[in-house]
Amino acid sequence: MTYRRAAIPALVGGLLLTALLWWAGASTQALRLPGSSGVFGGQGAVDLDHWLAPWSYDPPPGVQLGTEPGPGGGAGVTGARYLSLWSTAMQIRYGALLAFFVPGALFLLRLLPPVRGRTTAALLALWAWAPVAGTLAVTVSAPWLIAATGHGSYRFLPQLAGVIASGQQLLVLLGLLTAAVTVAVARITAQGAGPLPRQAVPARAARLSATAGTGVVALSLVVLSYQPVAAALQTAALGGGLLSEPGELLREWLVLGAWAAPSGAPDGDWLLYRCPDLVLLVVVWCALRRLPALLTRVTVPAMALGAVCATVLGLLAGRLTRMPLDARIPGRGLLQLAAGLGSGVPAALTCGLLAGAAAAVTLRAATGHPRGARTPAPAPAPAQDQAQAQAQAPPRPQDPPRAAG
């Protein structure tokens, strides 16, 4: 699928996701009306407001806009200046969302076109890319948002980690709708594109590649996510000033989950809560196992981006598996159970890039194929060969006319 054909659905998906998030963020005022608690319930309205607040131009009621004293003790900088800074942060956020989603979707549609046999894979990859693009947009705009509170110099890195982790639930839900529309438009633009190449990957090489990539993800999920190790990361200190507390930020970008040794609880419950982690690893391995055969061109960037999407899908599958386990806790509603959707996306981005690179290197070493090798075009059918031979054969001389009578 050429870039020209993939550009239209990628742009449509980016504009749709941006518009849906803007509409959802503009709806926060409705949740703060007195009647909203009667519709959604008191706790439900609070949870929905928490989901929508990261995408709203209006600051939440709990956020106090900063003030700075002017000369002579007067208020030199009013709250209106900080409100303008908040609006600037949101403009950067929405612009960065479009800037990150469109190139990623374009690259995915180019290498994983939604044609026959690849539609489901393309849909899942685009769905996973939406939270990643949103996370990058939130990260880029976070410094302006923190400065708007007037406390940018206080625990800046922990504040940055908290801002990055917000707003993921809405991205997961709206990302699925965006992916479906993008795939539908891409199927229209892909008509008449001609046959798309497939990479011939031996089964053994694909399994080795998937195992290598999954091992990188398991390093974060099993080793770094162990609570004593994660605590050591969180208490790390480098230098002074703004970089004196990088631990929470490191944990946000390196740790996929959290688990501890069983203590006080039955071993059966402890093993039961490890099932979501196992589901994550299974999803990542299966996705990396099939990814080389689905790509039109197997390269390190393609495998890295595909591994990022596979890790995000594994996180979503693990969270959905955990929801029935958390439902046994009394008083947990649907919104409380779904609060963890989209968690761990920054770590999935880091681990996915490393996992994809490891999988690509292992695949190349196992197959010996040059970088970006494609499957040769299939040989024409015998009937086609015969027709082409007849068309290319020189004309036979005609027999001389017979004498009359």
mmCIF file of C-alpha atoms in Angstrom:
data_model
loop_
_atom_site.group_PDB
_atom_site.id
_atom_site.type_symbol
_atom_site.label_atom_id
_atom_site.label_comp_id
_atom_site.label_asym_id
_atom_site.label_seq_id
_atom_site.Cartn_x
_atom_site.Cartn_y
_atom_site.Cartn_z
ATOM 1 C CA MET A 1 0.000 0.000 0.000
ATOM 2 C CA THR A 2 1.568 3.266 -1.096
ATOM 3 C CA TYR A 3 1.910 6.300 1.132
ATOM 4 C CA ARG A 4 -0.546 8.179 -1.064
ATOM 5 C CA ARG A 5 -3.243 5.577 -0.445
ATOM 6 C CA ALA A 6 -2.454 5.341 3.286
ATOM 7 C CA ALA A 7 -2.317 9.103 3.905
ATOM 8 C CA ILE A 8 -6.072 9.654 3.589
ATOM 9 C CA PRO A 9 -7.222 7.104 6.227
ATOM 10 C CA ALA A 10 -4.377 8.101 8.572
ATOM 11 C CA LEU A 11 -5.394 11.750 8.416
ATOM 12 C CA VAL A 12 -9.079 10.867 8.824
ATOM 13 C CA GLY A 13 -8.277 8.783 11.904
ATOM 14 C CA GLY A 14 -6.122 11.505 13.446
ATOM 15 C CA LEU A 15 -8.767 14.189 12.933
ATOM 16 C CA LEU A 16 -11.499 11.896 14.260
ATOM 17 C CA LEU A 17 -9.554 11.013 17.416
ATOM 18 C CA THR A 18 -8.718 14.677 18.048
ATOM 19 C CA ALA A 19 -12.346 15.737 17.544
ATOM 20 C CA LEU A 20 -13.698 12.996 19.806
ATOM 21 C CA LEU A 21 -11.276 13.874 22.591
ATOM 22 C CA TRP A 22 -12.083 17.581 22.260
ATOM 23 C CA TRP A 23 -15.802 16.840 22.436
ATOM 24 C CA ALA A 24 -15.291 14.627 25.488
ATOM 25 C CA GLY A 25 -13.117 17.243 27.189
ATOM 26 C CA ALA A 26 -15.726 19.925 26.530
ATOM 27 C CA SER A 27 -18.329 17.758 28.284
ATOM 28 C CA THR A 28 -16.692 18.072 31.701
ATOM 29 C CA GLN A 29 -18.870 21.058 32.561
ATOM 30 C CA ALA A 30 -21.980 18.887 32.209
ATOM 31 C CA LEU A 31 -20.606 16.439 34.772
ATOM 32 C CA ARG A 32 -20.262 19.253 37.322
ATOM 33 C CA LEU A 33 -23.918 20.223 37.128
ATOM 34 C CA PRO A 34 -26.066 19.303 40.150
ATOM 35 C CA GLY A 35 -28.187 16.811 38.204
ATOM 36 C CA SER A 36 -25.244 14.745 36.941
ATOM 37 C CA SER A 37 -24.900 12.869 40.226
ATOM 38 C CA GLY A 38 -28.477 11.684 39.876
ATOM 39 C CA VAL A 39 -27.760 10.236 36.416
ATOM 40 C CA PHE A 40 -24.324 8.715 36.939
ATOM 41 C CA GLY A 41 -24.281 8.520 40.713
ATOM 42 C CA GLY A 42 -22.027 10.575 42.927
ATOM 43 C CA GLN A 43 -18.947 8.397 42.568
ATOM 44 C CA GLY A 44 -19.645 7.725 38.889
ATOM 45 C CA ALA A 45 -19.726 11.442 38.078
ATOM 46 C CA VAL A 46 -16.438 11.934 39.942
ATOM 47 C CA ASP A 47 -14.801 9.054 38.067
ATOM 48 C CA LEU A 48 -15.988 10.306 34.674
ATOM 49 C CA ASP A 49 -14.761 13.789 35.484
ATOM 50 C CA HIS A 50 -11.369 12.274 36.372
ATOM 51 C CA TRP A 51 -11.291 10.513 32.991
ATOM 52 C CA LEU A 52 -12.215 13.633 30.992
ATOM 53 C CA ALA A 53 -10.259 16.292 32.916
ATOM 54 C CA PRO A 54 -6.886 15.688 31.151
ATOM 55 C CA TRP A 55 -8.521 16.665 27.843
ATOM 56 C CA SER A 56 -10.489 19.681 29.036
ATOM 57 C CA TYR A 57 -9.511 23.299 28.426
ATOM 58 C CA ASP A 58 -11.065 24.225 31.768
ATOM 59 C CA PRO A 59 -8.839 23.361 34.747
ATOM 60 C CA PRO A 60 -10.378 20.990 37.309
ATOM 61 C CA PRO A 61 -11.873 22.649 40.406
ATOM 62 C CA GLY A 62 -9.172 21.123 42.599
ATOM 63 C CA VAL A 63 -6.346 22.760 40.616
ATOM 64 C CA GLN A 64 -5.411 26.187 41.949
ATOM 65 C CA LEU A 65 -3.866 28.395 39.297
ATOM 66 C CA GLY A 66 -0.635 29.920 40.490
ATOM 67 C CA THR A 67 0.043 33.564 41.358
ATOM 68 C CA GLU A 68 3.297 35.427 41.699
ATOM 69 C CA PRO A 69 3.784 38.595 43.761
ATOM 70 C CA GLY A 70 4.740 41.682 41.801
ATOM 71 C CA PRO A 71 6.842 44.684 42.822
ATOM 72 C CA GLY A 72 5.793 46.124 46.163
ATOM 73 C CA GLY A 73 3.958 42.982 47.183
ATOM 74 C CA GLY A 74 1.121 43.385 44.706
ATOM 75 C CA ALA A 75 -0.142 40.653 42.411
ATOM 76 C CA GLY A 76 1.994 41.145 39.333
ATOM 77 C CA VAL A 77 0.827 38.013 37.536
ATOM 78 C CA THR A 78 -2.855 37.233 37.854
ATOM 79 C CA GLY A 79 -4.671 33.964 37.553
ATOM 80 C CA ALA A 80 -5.760 34.913 34.037
ATOM 81 C CA ARG A 81 -2.159 34.590 32.825
ATOM 82 C CA TYR A 82 -1.964 31.098 34.290
ATOM 83 C CA LEU A 83 -5.304 30.221 32.719
ATOM 84 C CA SER A 84 -3.888 31.316 29.373
ATOM 85 C CA LEU A 85 -0.873 29.093 30.016
ATOM 86 C CA TRP A 86 -3.255 26.190 30.701
ATOM 87 C CA SER A 87 -5.000 26.809 27.370
ATOM 88 C CA THR A 88 -1.633 26.895 25.623
ATOM 89 C CA ALA A 89 -0.773 23.525 27.160
ATOM 90 C CA MET A 90 -4.013 22.035 25.855
ATOM 91 C CA GLN A 91 -3.420 23.440 22.378
ATOM 92 C CA ILE A 92 0.011 21.825 22.374
ATOM 93 C CA ARG A 93 -1.557 18.583 23.602
ATOM 94 C CA TYR A 94 -4.108 18.375 20.821
ATOM 95 C CA GLY A 95 -1.616 19.450 18.170
ATOM 96 C CA ALA A 96 0.905 16.862 19.377
ATOM 97 C CA LEU A 97 -1.811 14.182 19.398
ATOM 98 C CA LEU A 98 -2.495 14.770 15.721
ATOM 99 C CA ALA A 99 1.232 15.033 14.953
ATOM 100 C CA PHE A 100 1.997 11.697 16.630
ATOM 101 C CA PHE A 101 -1.045 9.675 15.554
ATOM 102 C CA VAL A 102 -0.996 10.451 11.822
ATOM 103 C CA PRO A 103 2.629 9.391 11.069
ATOM 104 C CA GLY A 104 2.270 6.246 13.179
ATOM 105 C CA ALA A 105 -1.005 5.297 11.516
ATOM 106 C CA LEU A 106 0.503 6.064 8.100
ATOM 107 C CA PHE A 107 3.459 3.784 8.816
ATOM 108 C CA LEU A 108 1.205 0.994 10.107
ATOM 109 C CA LEU A 109 -1.147 1.177 7.134
ATOM 110 C CA ARG A 110 1.811 1.191 4.771
ATOM 111 C CA LEU A 111 3.375 -1.965 6.235
ATOM 112 C CA LEU A 112 0.211 -3.642 7.583
ATOM 113 C CA PRO A 113 -2.536 -2.751 5.078
ATOM 114 C CA PRO A 114 -6.092 -3.782 6.025
ATOM 115 C CA VAL A 115 -6.615 -6.173 3.136
ATOM 116 C CA ARG A 116 -7.813 -9.754 3.192
ATOM 117 C CA GLY A 117 -5.995 -11.667 5.918
ATOM 118 C CA ARG A 118 -4.604 -8.517 7.544
ATOM 119 C CA THR A 119 -7.702 -6.503 8.487
ATOM 120 C CA THR A 120 -7.934 -7.716 12.080
ATOM 121 C CA ALA A 121 -4.213 -7.182 12.655
ATOM 122 C CA ALA A 122 -4.413 -3.658 11.247
ATOM 123 C CA LEU A 123 -7.441 -2.853 13.411
ATOM 124 C CA LEU A 124 -5.730 -4.044 16.594
ATOM 125 C CA ALA A 125 -2.492 -2.233 15.748
ATOM 126 C CA LEU A 126 -4.264 1.080 15.131
ATOM 127 C CA TRP A 127 -6.275 0.626 18.317
ATOM 128 C CA ALA A 128 -3.081 0.129 20.297
ATOM 129 C CA TRP A 129 -1.395 3.085 18.622
ATOM 130 C CA ALA A 130 -4.053 5.550 19.849
ATOM 131 C CA PRO A 131 -3.024 5.328 23.557
ATOM 132 C CA VAL A 132 0.637 5.534 22.567
ATOM 133 C CA ALA A 133 0.072 8.721 20.549
ATOM 134 C CA GLY A 134 -1.970 10.153 23.416
ATOM 135 C CA THR A 135 0.770 9.351 25.913
ATOM 136 C CA LEU A 136 3.374 11.097 23.788
ATOM 137 C CA ALA A 137 1.076 14.116 23.389
ATOM 138 C CA VAL A 138 0.480 14.310 27.143
ATOM 139 C CA THR A 139 4.228 14.042 27.769
ATOM 140 C CA VAL A 140 5.063 16.873 25.380
ATOM 141 C CA SER A 141 2.448 19.225 26.855
ATOM 142 C CA ALA A 142 3.047 18.313 30.513
ATOM 143 C CA PRO A 143 5.646 21.035 31.295
ATOM 144 C CA TRP A 144 3.228 23.811 30.286
ATOM 145 C CA LEU A 145 0.455 22.192 32.303
ATOM 146 C CA ILE A 146 2.642 21.907 35.388
ATOM 147 C CA ALA A 147 3.819 25.507 35.014
ATOM 148 C CA ALA A 148 0.188 26.659 34.902
ATOM 149 C CA THR A 149 -0.273 25.487 38.492
ATOM 150 C CA GLY A 150 2.466 27.815 39.692
ATOM 151 C CA HIS A 151 4.481 25.009 41.313
ATOM 152 C CA GLY A 152 6.693 23.871 38.458
ATOM 153 C CA SER A 153 9.842 23.952 40.546
ATOM 154 C CA TYR A 154 8.431 21.709 43.297
ATOM 155 C CA ARG A 155 8.942 17.983 42.695
ATOM 156 C CA PHE A 156 8.855 18.543 38.954
ATOM 157 C CA LEU A 157 9.690 14.976 37.882
ATOM 158 C CA PRO A 158 7.093 13.311 40.152
ATOM 159 C CA GLN A 159 4.521 15.805 38.870
ATOM 160 C CA LEU A 160 5.563 14.971 35.320
ATOM 161 C CA ALA A 161 5.101 11.255 35.986
ATOM 162 C CA GLY A 162 1.628 11.880 37.401
ATOM 163 C CA VAL A 163 0.544 13.950 34.403
ATOM 164 C CA ILE A 164 1.841 11.361 31.918
ATOM 165 C CA ALA A 165 -0.180 8.599 33.579
ATOM 166 C CA SER A 166 -3.490 10.488 33.237
ATOM 167 C CA GLY A 167 -6.131 10.405 30.535
ATOM 168 C CA GLN A 168 -5.459 6.886 29.231
ATOM 169 C CA GLN A 169 -8.903 5.364 29.836
ATOM 170 C CA LEU A 170 -10.567 7.719 27.375
ATOM 171 C CA LEU A 171 -7.886 7.043 24.764
ATOM 172 C CA VAL A 172 -8.528 3.303 24.954
ATOM 173 C CA LEU A 173 -12.265 3.665 24.418
ATOM 174 C CA LEU A 174 -12.160 6.296 21.679
ATOM 175 C CA GLY A 175 -9.137 4.670 20.070
ATOM 176 C CA LEU A 176 -11.178 1.581 19.225
ATOM 177 C CA LEU A 177 -13.764 3.666 17.375
ATOM 178 C CA THR A 178 -11.025 5.608 15.610
ATOM 179 C CA ALA A 179 -9.282 2.412 14.534
ATOM 180 C CA ALA A 180 -12.505 0.986 13.106
ATOM 181 C CA VAL A 181 -13.185 4.104 11.035
ATOM 182 C CA THR A 182 -9.573 4.294 9.872
ATOM 183 C CA VAL A 183 -9.593 0.675 8.731
ATOM 184 C CA ALA A 184 -12.904 1.162 6.905
ATOM 185 C CA VAL A 185 -11.521 4.154 4.997
ATOM 186 C CA ALA A 186 -8.248 2.317 4.323
ATOM 187 C CA ARG A 187 -10.081 -0.643 2.801
ATOM 188 C CA ILE A 188 -11.713 1.755 0.356
ATOM 189 C CA THR A 189 -8.460 3.437 -0.607
ATOM 190 C CA ALA A 190 -6.687 0.055 -0.910
ATOM 191 C CA GLN A 191 -8.986 -1.143 -3.662
ATOM 192 C CA GLY A 192 -7.064 -1.655 -6.885
ATOM 193 C CA ALA A 193 -3.693 -1.465 -5.146
ATOM 194 C CA GLY A 194 -2.607 -4.778 -6.622
ATOM 195 C CA PRO A 195 -1.037 -7.757 -4.834
ATOM 196 C CA LEU A 196 0.874 -6.958 -1.658
ATOM 197 C CA PRO A 197 4.056 -8.922 -0.866
ATOM 198 C CA ARG A 198 4.420 -11.187 2.149
ATOM 199 C CA GLN A 199 7.576 -12.195 3.938
ATOM 200 C CA ALA A 200 8.355 -15.912 3.869
ATOM 201 C CA VAL A 201 9.400 -16.660 7.465
ATOM 202 C CA PRO A 202 10.346 -20.164 8.637
ATOM 203 C CA ALA A 203 8.377 -21.300 11.666
ATOM 204 C CA ARG A 204 11.474 -21.908 13.765
ATOM 205 C CA ALA A 205 12.881 -18.439 13.047
ATOM 206 C CA ALA A 206 9.546 -16.811 13.856
ATOM 207 C CA ARG A 207 9.369 -18.644 17.183
ATOM 208 C CA LEU A 208 12.919 -17.638 18.103
ATOM 209 C CA SER A 209 12.196 -14.029 17.179
ATOM 210 C CA ALA A 210 8.997 -13.953 19.244
ATOM 211 C CA THR A 211 10.755 -15.546 22.213
ATOM 212 C CA ALA A 212 13.549 -12.968 22.138
ATOM 213 C CA GLY A 213 11.098 -10.069 22.007
ATOM 214 C CA THR A 214 8.886 -11.533 24.717
ATOM 215 C CA GLY A 215 11.946 -11.995 26.932
ATOM 216 C CA VAL A 216 12.556 -8.235 26.871
ATOM 217 C CA VAL A 217 8.954 -7.586 27.913
ATOM 218 C CA ALA A 218 9.189 -10.256 30.606
ATOM 219 C CA LEU A 219 12.254 -8.500 32.038
ATOM 220 C CA SER A 220 10.105 -5.483 32.850
ATOM 221 C CA LEU A 221 7.036 -7.474 33.849
ATOM 222 C CA VAL A 222 8.776 -10.002 36.090
ATOM 223 C CA VAL A 223 11.990 -8.370 37.307
ATOM 224 C CA LEU A 224 11.440 -4.616 37.279
ATOM 225 C CA SER A 225 7.806 -4.926 38.368
ATOM 226 C CA TYR A 226 8.753 -6.846 41.506
ATOM 227 C CA GLN A 227 7.948 -4.417 44.316
ATOM 228 C CA PRO A 228 11.416 -4.370 45.984
ATOM 229 C CA VAL A 229 13.058 -3.658 42.602
ATOM 230 C CA ALA A 230 10.438 -1.069 41.665
ATOM 231 C CA ALA A 231 10.889 0.593 45.055
ATOM 232 C CA ALA A 232 14.629 0.820 44.459
ATOM 233 C CA LEU A 233 13.937 2.515 41.131
ATOM 234 C CA GLN A 234 11.487 4.913 42.718
ATOM 235 C CA THR A 235 13.915 5.979 45.437
ATOM 236 C CA ALA A 236 16.785 6.558 42.994
ATOM 237 C CA ALA A 237 18.365 10.013 43.104
ATOM 238 C CA LEU A 238 20.597 11.701 40.553
ATOM 239 C CA GLY A 239 22.187 15.038 41.332
ATOM 240 C CA GLY A 240 20.109 17.892 42.704
ATOM 241 C CA GLY A 241 17.538 20.472 41.695
ATOM 242 C CA LEU A 242 14.888 19.451 39.206
ATOM 243 C CA LEU A 243 16.624 16.085 38.570
ATOM 244 C CA SER A 244 16.881 15.078 42.219
ATOM 245 C CA GLU A 245 13.817 12.800 42.119
ATOM 246 C CA PRO A 246 13.764 10.842 38.861
ATOM 247 C CA GLY A 247 12.540 7.612 40.459
ATOM 248 C CA GLU A 248 8.817 8.012 39.803
ATOM 249 C CA LEU A 249 9.479 9.044 36.216
ATOM 250 C CA LEU A 250 11.805 6.072 35.678
ATOM 251 C CA ARG A 251 9.221 3.729 37.128
ATOM 252 C CA GLU A 252 6.539 5.153 34.838
ATOM 253 C CA TRP A 253 8.641 4.478 31.724
ATOM 254 C CA LEU A 254 10.222 1.158 32.729
ATOM 255 C CA VAL A 255 7.761 -0.812 34.876
ATOM 256 C CA LEU A 256 4.800 -2.580 33.259
ATOM 257 C CA GLY A 257 3.053 -3.760 36.440
ATOM 258 C CA ALA A 258 3.458 -4.507 40.117
ATOM 259 C CA TRP A 259 3.600 -7.753 42.058
ATOM 260 C CA ALA A 260 4.962 -9.063 45.341
ATOM 261 C CA ALA A 261 5.647 -12.428 46.936
ATOM 262 C CA PRO A 262 2.611 -14.058 48.606
ATOM 263 C CA SER A 263 2.240 -12.982 52.214
ATOM 264 C CA GLY A 264 -0.832 -13.520 54.324
ATOM 265 C CA ALA A 265 -3.094 -14.443 51.409
ATOM 266 C CA PRO A 266 -3.811 -17.937 50.087
ATOM 267 C CA ASP A 267 -1.397 -19.118 47.427
ATOM 268 C CA GLY A 268 -4.323 -19.822 45.110
ATOM 269 C CA ASP A 269 -5.347 -16.159 45.096
ATOM 270 C CA TRP A 270 -1.756 -15.103 44.482
ATOM 271 C CA LEU A 271 -1.513 -17.426 41.480
ATOM 272 C CA LEU A 272 -4.895 -16.249 40.251
ATOM 273 C CA TYR A 273 -3.727 -12.640 40.193
ATOM 274 C CA ARG A 274 -0.669 -13.661 38.197
ATOM 275 C CA CYS A 275 -2.907 -14.833 35.339
ATOM 276 C CA PRO A 276 -3.194 -11.312 33.818
ATOM 277 C CA ASP A 277 0.615 -11.143 33.629
ATOM 278 C CA LEU A 278 0.674 -14.510 31.905
ATOM 279 C CA VAL A 279 -2.003 -13.324 29.459
ATOM 280 C CA LEU A 280 0.145 -10.283 28.645
ATOM 281 C CA LEU A 281 3.161 -12.414 27.786
ATOM 282 C CA VAL A 282 1.074 -14.850 25.721
ATOM 283 C CA VAL A 283 -0.459 -12.012 23.706
ATOM 284 C CA VAL A 284 2.952 -10.463 23.063
ATOM 285 C CA TRP A 285 4.475 -13.792 21.996
ATOM 286 C CA CYS A 286 1.617 -14.665 19.655
ATOM 287 C CA ALA A 287 1.643 -11.196 18.098
ATOM 288 C CA LEU A 288 5.409 -11.226 17.529
ATOM 289 C CA ARG A 289 5.141 -14.773 16.153
ATOM 290 C CA ARG A 290 2.710 -13.686 13.429
ATOM 291 C CA LEU A 291 3.989 -10.175 12.815
ATOM 292 C CA PRO A 292 6.818 -10.950 10.305
ATOM 293 C CA ALA A 293 4.442 -12.889 8.057
ATOM 294 C CA LEU A 294 1.897 -10.054 8.072
ATOM 295 C CA LEU A 295 4.242 -7.182 7.275
ATOM 296 C CA THR A 296 4.798 -6.247 3.656
ATOM 297 C CA ARG A 297 8.420 -5.442 4.505
ATOM 298 C CA VAL A 298 10.237 -6.706 7.597
ATOM 299 C CA THR A 299 12.522 -3.990 8.945
ATOM 300 C CA VAL A 300 13.708 -3.014 12.402
ATOM 301 C CA PRO A 301 11.402 0.069 12.593
ATOM 302 C CA ALA A 302 8.430 -2.009 11.465
ATOM 303 C CA MET A 303 9.116 -4.727 14.033
ATOM 304 C CA ALA A 304 9.699 -2.121 16.758
ATOM 305 C CA LEU A 305 6.418 -0.333 16.085
ATOM 306 C CA GLY A 306 4.589 -3.647 15.843
ATOM 307 C CA ALA A 307 6.074 -4.792 19.153
ATOM 308 C CA VAL A 308 4.927 -1.552 20.824
ATOM 309 C CA CYS A 309 1.369 -2.196 19.620
ATOM 310 C CA ALA A 310 1.611 -5.850 20.730
ATOM 311 C CA THR A 311 2.721 -4.830 24.225
ATOM 312 C CA VAL A 312 -0.117 -2.318 24.547
ATOM 313 C CA LEU A 313 -2.597 -4.985 23.420
ATOM 314 C CA GLY A 314 -1.116 -7.351 25.995
ATOM 315 C CA LEU A 315 -1.633 -4.747 28.707
ATOM 316 C CA LEU A 316 -5.256 -4.275 27.648
ATOM 317 C CA ALA A 317 -5.848 -8.031 27.595
ATOM 318 C CA GLY A 318 -4.273 -8.387 31.029
ATOM 319 C CA ARG A 319 -6.415 -5.568 32.439
ATOM 320 C CA LEU A 320 -9.587 -7.090 30.988
ATOM 321 C CA THR A 321 -8.601 -10.432 32.544
ATOM 322 C CA ARG A 322 -8.098 -8.773 35.912
ATOM 323 C CA MET A 323 -11.460 -7.008 35.943
ATOM 324 C CA PRO A 324 -13.469 -10.156 36.885
ATOM 325 C CA LEU A 325 -10.998 -10.771 39.715
ATOM 326 C CA ASP A 326 -11.415 -7.239 41.060
ATOM 327 C CA ALA A 327 -15.189 -7.517 40.717
ATOM 328 C CA ARG A 328 -15.204 -9.790 43.771
ATOM 329 C CA ILE A 329 -14.355 -6.748 45.939
ATOM 330 C CA PRO A 330 -17.595 -5.233 47.305
ATOM 331 C CA GLY A 331 -18.532 -1.750 46.140
ATOM 332 C CA ARG A 332 -16.520 -1.812 42.902
ATOM 333 C CA GLY A 333 -18.539 -0.504 39.979
ATOM 334 C CA LEU A 334 -17.771 -0.724 36.289
ATOM 335 C CA LEU A 335 -15.958 2.618 36.202
ATOM 336 C CA GLN A 336 -13.775 1.631 39.151
ATOM 337 C CA LEU A 337 -12.970 -1.694 37.509
ATOM 338 C CA ALA A 338 -12.046 0.015 34.236
ATOM 339 C CA ALA A 339 -9.879 2.654 35.911
ATOM 340 C CA GLY A 340 -6.727 0.695 35.078
ATOM 341 C CA LEU A 341 -7.338 0.637 31.315
ATOM 342 C CA GLY A 342 -4.388 2.190 29.554
ATOM 343 C CA SER A 343 -2.047 1.979 32.524
ATOM 344 C CA GLY A 344 1.549 1.128 31.715
ATOM 345 C CA VAL A 345 1.544 2.580 28.192
ATOM 346 C CA PRO A 346 4.795 4.571 28.702
ATOM 347 C CA ALA A 347 6.566 1.393 29.834
ATOM 348 C CA ALA A 348 4.989 -0.497 26.929
ATOM 349 C CA LEU A 349 6.466 2.075 24.557
ATOM 350 C CA THR A 350 9.958 1.644 26.003
ATOM 351 C CA CYS A 351 9.845 -2.154 26.301
ATOM 352 C CA GLY A 352 8.097 -2.554 22.959
ATOM 353 C CA LEU A 353 10.781 -0.661 21.079
ATOM 354 C CA LEU A 354 13.509 -2.784 22.668
ATOM 355 C CA ALA A 355 11.507 -5.992 22.158
ATOM 356 C CA GLY A 356 10.899 -5.214 18.490
ATOM 357 C CA ALA A 357 14.561 -4.481 17.888
ATOM 358 C CA ALA A 358 15.574 -7.734 19.613
ATOM 359 C CA ALA A 359 12.992 -9.696 17.616
ATOM 360 C CA ALA A 360 14.150 -8.177 14.314
ATOM 361 C CA VAL A 361 17.819 -8.904 14.996
ATOM 362 C CA THR A 362 17.016 -12.478 16.052
ATOM 363 C CA LEU A 363 14.865 -13.013 12.971
ATOM 364 C CA ARG A 364 17.586 -11.757 10.655
ATOM 365 C CA ALA A 365 20.189 -13.939 12.345
ATOM 366 C CA ALA A 366 17.942 -17.018 12.178
ATOM 367 C CA THR A 367 16.921 -16.614 8.533
ATOM 368 C CA GLY A 368 19.991 -14.957 7.052
ATOM 369 C CA HIS A 369 17.771 -12.740 4.905
ATOM 370 C CA PRO A 370 19.012 -9.278 4.024
ATOM 371 C CA ARG A 371 17.330 -6.306 5.568
ATOM 372 C CA GLY A 372 13.836 -5.771 4.290
ATOM 373 C CA ALA A 373 13.808 -8.859 2.048
ATOM 374 C CA ARG A 374 10.509 -9.583 0.389
ATOM 375 C CA THR A 375 8.952 -12.737 -0.890
ATOM 376 C CA PRO A 376 9.481 -13.055 -4.650
ATOM 377 C CA ALA A 377 6.427 -12.729 -6.795
ATOM 378 C CA PRO A 378 4.628 -16.047 -7.325
ATOM 379 C CA ALA A 379 5.235 -17.877 -10.579
ATOM 380 C CA PRO A 380 2.385 -17.573 -13.074
ATOM 381 C CA ALA A 381 -0.005 -20.440 -13.473
ATOM 382 C CA PRO A 382 0.539 -22.983 -16.312
ATOM 383 C CA ALA A 383 -2.464 -21.670 -18.187
ATOM 384 C CA GLN A 384 -1.070 -18.175 -18.031
ATOM 385 C CA ASP A 385 2.323 -19.458 -19.250
ATOM 386 C CA GLN A 386 0.677 -21.109 -22.285
ATOM 387 C CA ALA A 387 -1.314 -17.996 -23.102
ATOM 388 C CA GLN A 388 1.781 -15.801 -22.855
ATOM 389 C CA ALA A 389 3.779 -18.223 -25.051
ATOM 390 C CA GLN A 390 1.092 -18.179 -27.726
ATOM 391 C CA ALA A 391 0.935 -14.396 -27.613
ATOM 392 C CA GLN A 392 4.715 -14.051 -27.990
ATOM 393 C CA ALA A 393 5.206 -16.788 -30.672
ATOM 394 C CA PRO A 394 5.947 -15.518 -34.229
ATOM 395 C CA PRO A 395 3.096 -15.914 -36.727
ATOM 396 C CA ARG A 396 3.100 -19.131 -38.716
ATOM 397 C CA PRO A 397 3.422 -18.772 -42.530
ATOM 398 C CA GLN A 398 0.185 -19.391 -44.349
ATOM 399 C CA ASP A 399 -0.158 -22.335 -46.750
ATOM 400 C CA PRO A 400 -0.175 -21.470 -50.479
ATOM 401 C CA PRO A 401 -3.612 -21.444 -52.052
ATOM 402 C CA ARG A 402 -4.639 -24.605 -53.865
ATOM 403 C CA ALA A 403 -5.246 -24.663 -57.580
ATOM 404 C CA ALA A 404 -8.865 -24.600 -58.628
ATOM 405 C CA GLY A 405 -10.497 -27.674 -60.067
#
